[in-house]
PDB file of C-alpha atoms in Angstrom:
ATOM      1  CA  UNK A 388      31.446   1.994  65.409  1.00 76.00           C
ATOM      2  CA  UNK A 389      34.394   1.986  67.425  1.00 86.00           C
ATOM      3  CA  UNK A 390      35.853  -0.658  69.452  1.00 93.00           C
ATOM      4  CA  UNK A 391      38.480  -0.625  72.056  1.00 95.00           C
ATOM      5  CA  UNK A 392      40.061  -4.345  72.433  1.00 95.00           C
ATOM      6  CA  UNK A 393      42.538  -4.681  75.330  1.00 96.00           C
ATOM      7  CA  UNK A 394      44.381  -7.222  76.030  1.00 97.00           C
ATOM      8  CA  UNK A 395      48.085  -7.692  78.413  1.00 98.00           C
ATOM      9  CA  UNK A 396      46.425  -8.303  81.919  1.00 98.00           C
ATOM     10  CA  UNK A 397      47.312 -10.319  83.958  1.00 98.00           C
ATOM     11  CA  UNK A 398      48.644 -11.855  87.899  1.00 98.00           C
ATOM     12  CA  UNK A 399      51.785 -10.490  89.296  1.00 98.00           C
ATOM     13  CA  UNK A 400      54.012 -10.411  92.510  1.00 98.00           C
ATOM     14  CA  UNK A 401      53.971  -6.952  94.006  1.00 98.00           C
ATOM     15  CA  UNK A 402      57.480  -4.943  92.026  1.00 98.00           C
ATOM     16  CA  UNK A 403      56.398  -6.525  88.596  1.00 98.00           C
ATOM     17  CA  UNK A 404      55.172  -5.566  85.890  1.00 98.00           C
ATOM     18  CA  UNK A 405      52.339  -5.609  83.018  1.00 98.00           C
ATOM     19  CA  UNK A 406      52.011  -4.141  79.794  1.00 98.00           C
ATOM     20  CA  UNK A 407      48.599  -3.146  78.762  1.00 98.00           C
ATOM     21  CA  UNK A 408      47.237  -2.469  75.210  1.00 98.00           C
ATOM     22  CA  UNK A 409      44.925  -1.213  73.393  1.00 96.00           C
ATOM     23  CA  UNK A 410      44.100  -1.387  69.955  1.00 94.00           C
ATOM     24  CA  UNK A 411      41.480   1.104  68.422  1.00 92.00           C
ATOM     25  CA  UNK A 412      39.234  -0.546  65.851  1.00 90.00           C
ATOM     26  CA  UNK A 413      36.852   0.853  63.303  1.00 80.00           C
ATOM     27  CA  UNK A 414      38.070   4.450  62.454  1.00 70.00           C
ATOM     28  CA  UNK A 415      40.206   5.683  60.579  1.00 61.00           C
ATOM     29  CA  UNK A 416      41.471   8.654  62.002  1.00 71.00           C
ATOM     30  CA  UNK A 417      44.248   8.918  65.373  1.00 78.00           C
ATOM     31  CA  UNK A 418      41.816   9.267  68.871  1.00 83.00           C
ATOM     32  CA  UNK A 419      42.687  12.796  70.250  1.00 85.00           C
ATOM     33  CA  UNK A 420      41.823  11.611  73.482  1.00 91.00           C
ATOM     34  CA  UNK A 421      42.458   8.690  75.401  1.00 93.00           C
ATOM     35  CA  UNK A 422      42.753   6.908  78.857  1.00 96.00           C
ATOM     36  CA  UNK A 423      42.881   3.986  81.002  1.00 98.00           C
ATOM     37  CA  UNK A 424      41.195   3.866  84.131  1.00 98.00           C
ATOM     38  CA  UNK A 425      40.660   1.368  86.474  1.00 98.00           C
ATOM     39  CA  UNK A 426      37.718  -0.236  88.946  1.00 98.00           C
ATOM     40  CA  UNK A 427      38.597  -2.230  91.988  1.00 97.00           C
ATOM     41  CA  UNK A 428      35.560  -3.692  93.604  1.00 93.00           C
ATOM     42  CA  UNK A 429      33.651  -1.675  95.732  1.00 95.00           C
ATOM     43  CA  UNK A 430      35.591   1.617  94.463  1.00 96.00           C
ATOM     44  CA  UNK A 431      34.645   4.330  91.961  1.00 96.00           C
ATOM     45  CA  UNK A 432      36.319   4.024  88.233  1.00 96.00           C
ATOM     46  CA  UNK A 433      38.958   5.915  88.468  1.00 97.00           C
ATOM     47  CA  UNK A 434      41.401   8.182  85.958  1.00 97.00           C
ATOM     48  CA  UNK A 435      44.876   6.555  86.051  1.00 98.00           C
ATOM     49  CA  UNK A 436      46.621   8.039  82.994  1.00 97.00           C
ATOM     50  CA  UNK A 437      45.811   9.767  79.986  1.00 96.00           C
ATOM     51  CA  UNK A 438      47.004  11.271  76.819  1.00 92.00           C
ATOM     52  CA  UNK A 439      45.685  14.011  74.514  1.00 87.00           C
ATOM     53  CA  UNK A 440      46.184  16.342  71.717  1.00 79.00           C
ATOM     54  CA  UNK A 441      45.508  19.551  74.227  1.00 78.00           C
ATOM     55  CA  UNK A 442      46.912  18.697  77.207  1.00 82.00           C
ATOM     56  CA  UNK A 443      50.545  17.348  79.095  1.00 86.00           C
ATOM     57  CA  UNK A 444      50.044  13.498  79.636  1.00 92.00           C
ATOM     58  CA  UNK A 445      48.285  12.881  83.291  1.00 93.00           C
ATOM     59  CA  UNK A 446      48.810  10.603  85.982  1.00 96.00           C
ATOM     60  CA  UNK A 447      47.045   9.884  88.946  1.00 97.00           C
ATOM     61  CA  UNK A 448      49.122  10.429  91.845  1.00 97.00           C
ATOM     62  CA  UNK A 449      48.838   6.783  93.059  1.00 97.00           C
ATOM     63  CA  UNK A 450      50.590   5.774  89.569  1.00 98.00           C
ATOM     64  CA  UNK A 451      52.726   8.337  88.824  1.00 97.00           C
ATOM     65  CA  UNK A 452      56.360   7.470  88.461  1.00 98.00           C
ATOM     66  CA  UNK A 453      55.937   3.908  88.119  1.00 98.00           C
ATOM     67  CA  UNK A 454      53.171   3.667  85.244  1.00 98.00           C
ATOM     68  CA  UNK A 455      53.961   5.319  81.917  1.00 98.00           C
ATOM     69  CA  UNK A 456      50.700   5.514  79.238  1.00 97.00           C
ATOM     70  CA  UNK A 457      51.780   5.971  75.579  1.00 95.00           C
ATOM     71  CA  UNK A 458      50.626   5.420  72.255  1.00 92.00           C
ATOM     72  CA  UNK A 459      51.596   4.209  68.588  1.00 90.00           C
ATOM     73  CA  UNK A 460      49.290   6.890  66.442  1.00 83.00           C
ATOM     74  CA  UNK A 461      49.977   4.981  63.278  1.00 85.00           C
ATOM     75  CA  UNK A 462      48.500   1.998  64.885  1.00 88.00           C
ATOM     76  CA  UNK A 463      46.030   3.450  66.818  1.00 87.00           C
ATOM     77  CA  UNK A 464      47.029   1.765  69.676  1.00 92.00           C
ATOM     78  CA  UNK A 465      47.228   3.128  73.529  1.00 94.00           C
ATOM     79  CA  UNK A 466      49.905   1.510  75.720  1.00 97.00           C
ATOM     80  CA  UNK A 467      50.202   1.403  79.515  1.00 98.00           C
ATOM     81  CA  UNK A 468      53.428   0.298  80.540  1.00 98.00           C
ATOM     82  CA  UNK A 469      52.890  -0.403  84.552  1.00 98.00           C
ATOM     83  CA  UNK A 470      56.068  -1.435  86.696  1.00 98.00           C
ATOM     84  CA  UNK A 471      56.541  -1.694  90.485  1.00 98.00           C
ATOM     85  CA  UNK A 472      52.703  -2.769  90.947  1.00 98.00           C
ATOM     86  CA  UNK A 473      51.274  -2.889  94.461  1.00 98.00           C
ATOM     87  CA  UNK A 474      49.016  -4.821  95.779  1.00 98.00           C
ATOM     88  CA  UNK A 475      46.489  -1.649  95.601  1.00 97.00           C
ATOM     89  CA  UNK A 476      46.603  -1.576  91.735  1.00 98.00           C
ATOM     90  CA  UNK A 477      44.431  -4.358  91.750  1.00 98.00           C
ATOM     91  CA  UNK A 478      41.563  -3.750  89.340  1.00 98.00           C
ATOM     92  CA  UNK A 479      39.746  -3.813  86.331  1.00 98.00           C
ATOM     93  CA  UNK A 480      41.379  -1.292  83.630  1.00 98.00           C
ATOM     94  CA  UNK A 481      39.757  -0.092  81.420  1.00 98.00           C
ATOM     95  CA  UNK A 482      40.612   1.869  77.821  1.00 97.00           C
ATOM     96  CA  UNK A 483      39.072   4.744  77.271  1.00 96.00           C
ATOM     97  CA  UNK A 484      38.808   7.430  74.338  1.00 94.00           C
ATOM     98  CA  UNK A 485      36.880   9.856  72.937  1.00 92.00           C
ATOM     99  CA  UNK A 486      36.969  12.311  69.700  1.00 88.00           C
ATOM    100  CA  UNK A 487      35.826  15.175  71.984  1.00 88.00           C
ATOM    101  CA  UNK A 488      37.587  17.650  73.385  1.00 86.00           C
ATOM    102  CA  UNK A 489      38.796  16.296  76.300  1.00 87.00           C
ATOM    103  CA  UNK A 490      41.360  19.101  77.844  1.00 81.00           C
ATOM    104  CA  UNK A 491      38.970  20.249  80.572  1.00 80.00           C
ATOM    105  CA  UNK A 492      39.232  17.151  82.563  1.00 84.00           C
ATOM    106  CA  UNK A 493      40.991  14.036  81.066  1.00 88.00           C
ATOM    107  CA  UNK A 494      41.060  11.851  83.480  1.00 94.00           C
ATOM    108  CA  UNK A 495      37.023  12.114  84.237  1.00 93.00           C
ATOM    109  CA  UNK A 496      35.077   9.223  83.197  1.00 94.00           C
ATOM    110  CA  UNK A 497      32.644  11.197  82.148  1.00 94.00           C
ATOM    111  CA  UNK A 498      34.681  12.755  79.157  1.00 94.00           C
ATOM    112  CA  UNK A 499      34.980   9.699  77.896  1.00 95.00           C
ATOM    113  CA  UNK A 500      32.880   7.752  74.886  1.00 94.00           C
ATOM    114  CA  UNK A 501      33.952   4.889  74.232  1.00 94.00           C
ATOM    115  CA  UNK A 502      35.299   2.009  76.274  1.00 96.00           C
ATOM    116  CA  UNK A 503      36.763  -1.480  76.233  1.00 96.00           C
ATOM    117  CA  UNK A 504      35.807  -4.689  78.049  1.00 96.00           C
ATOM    118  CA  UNK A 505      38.363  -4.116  80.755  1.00 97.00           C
ATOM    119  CA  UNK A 506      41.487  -6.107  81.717  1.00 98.00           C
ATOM    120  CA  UNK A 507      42.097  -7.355  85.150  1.00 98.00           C
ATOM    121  CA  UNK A 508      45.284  -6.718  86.939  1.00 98.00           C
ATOM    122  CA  UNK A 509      45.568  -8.786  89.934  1.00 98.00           C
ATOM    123  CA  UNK A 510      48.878  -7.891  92.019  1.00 98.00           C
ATOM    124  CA  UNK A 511      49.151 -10.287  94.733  1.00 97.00           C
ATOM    125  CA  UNK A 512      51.986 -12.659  97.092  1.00 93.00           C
TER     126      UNK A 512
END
């Protein structure tokens, strides 16, 4: 079974910045597909960034130019490198991945399999 274990969350001042990982865990082969979303309370889970075999890398326009989503294929691991965080990037994020075809819309939770526990982000004065 695959696991998605996250970690690099965190509390910042708005203009700082977080790293977030994610380390994929009981397969052996690279994820095609993968993603990191996010959940503030009372809000929908929504696509931030994503990478793919098929597919440019996506951003959500809220994030783009200040988060950058990458990944380490020989470790299997999925990196979100967020800098100048606002006060509205408070959330929950989430990994995601899948080893589905994912090029028809990769930053839909529903494309998505597998998940992580989530790591909050908490950008605050």
């Amino acid at each position: 079974q695959v696991q998605l274990l996250e970690s690099g969350g965190g509390s910042v001042q708005p203009g700082g910045s977080l790293r977030l990982s994610c380390a994929v865990v009981g397969y052996s082969s690279s994820v095609p597909c993968m993603g990191w979303f996010r959940q503030a309370p009372g809000k929908e889970r929504e696509g931030v960034a994503s990478i793919n075999d098929w597919s440019p890398i996506n951003y959500a326009e809220a994030v783009r130019g200040r988060f950058t989503i990458s990944q380490d294929v020989a470790k299997n691991t999925l990196y979100l490198q967020m800098n100048s965080l606002k006060p509205e990037d408070t959330a929950m994020y989430y990994c995601a991945a899948t080893y589905r075809d994912c090029s028809g819309g990769n930053l839909v939770r529903r494309s998505y399999d597998y998940w992580g526990q989530g790591t909050q982000v908490t950008v605050s004065s």
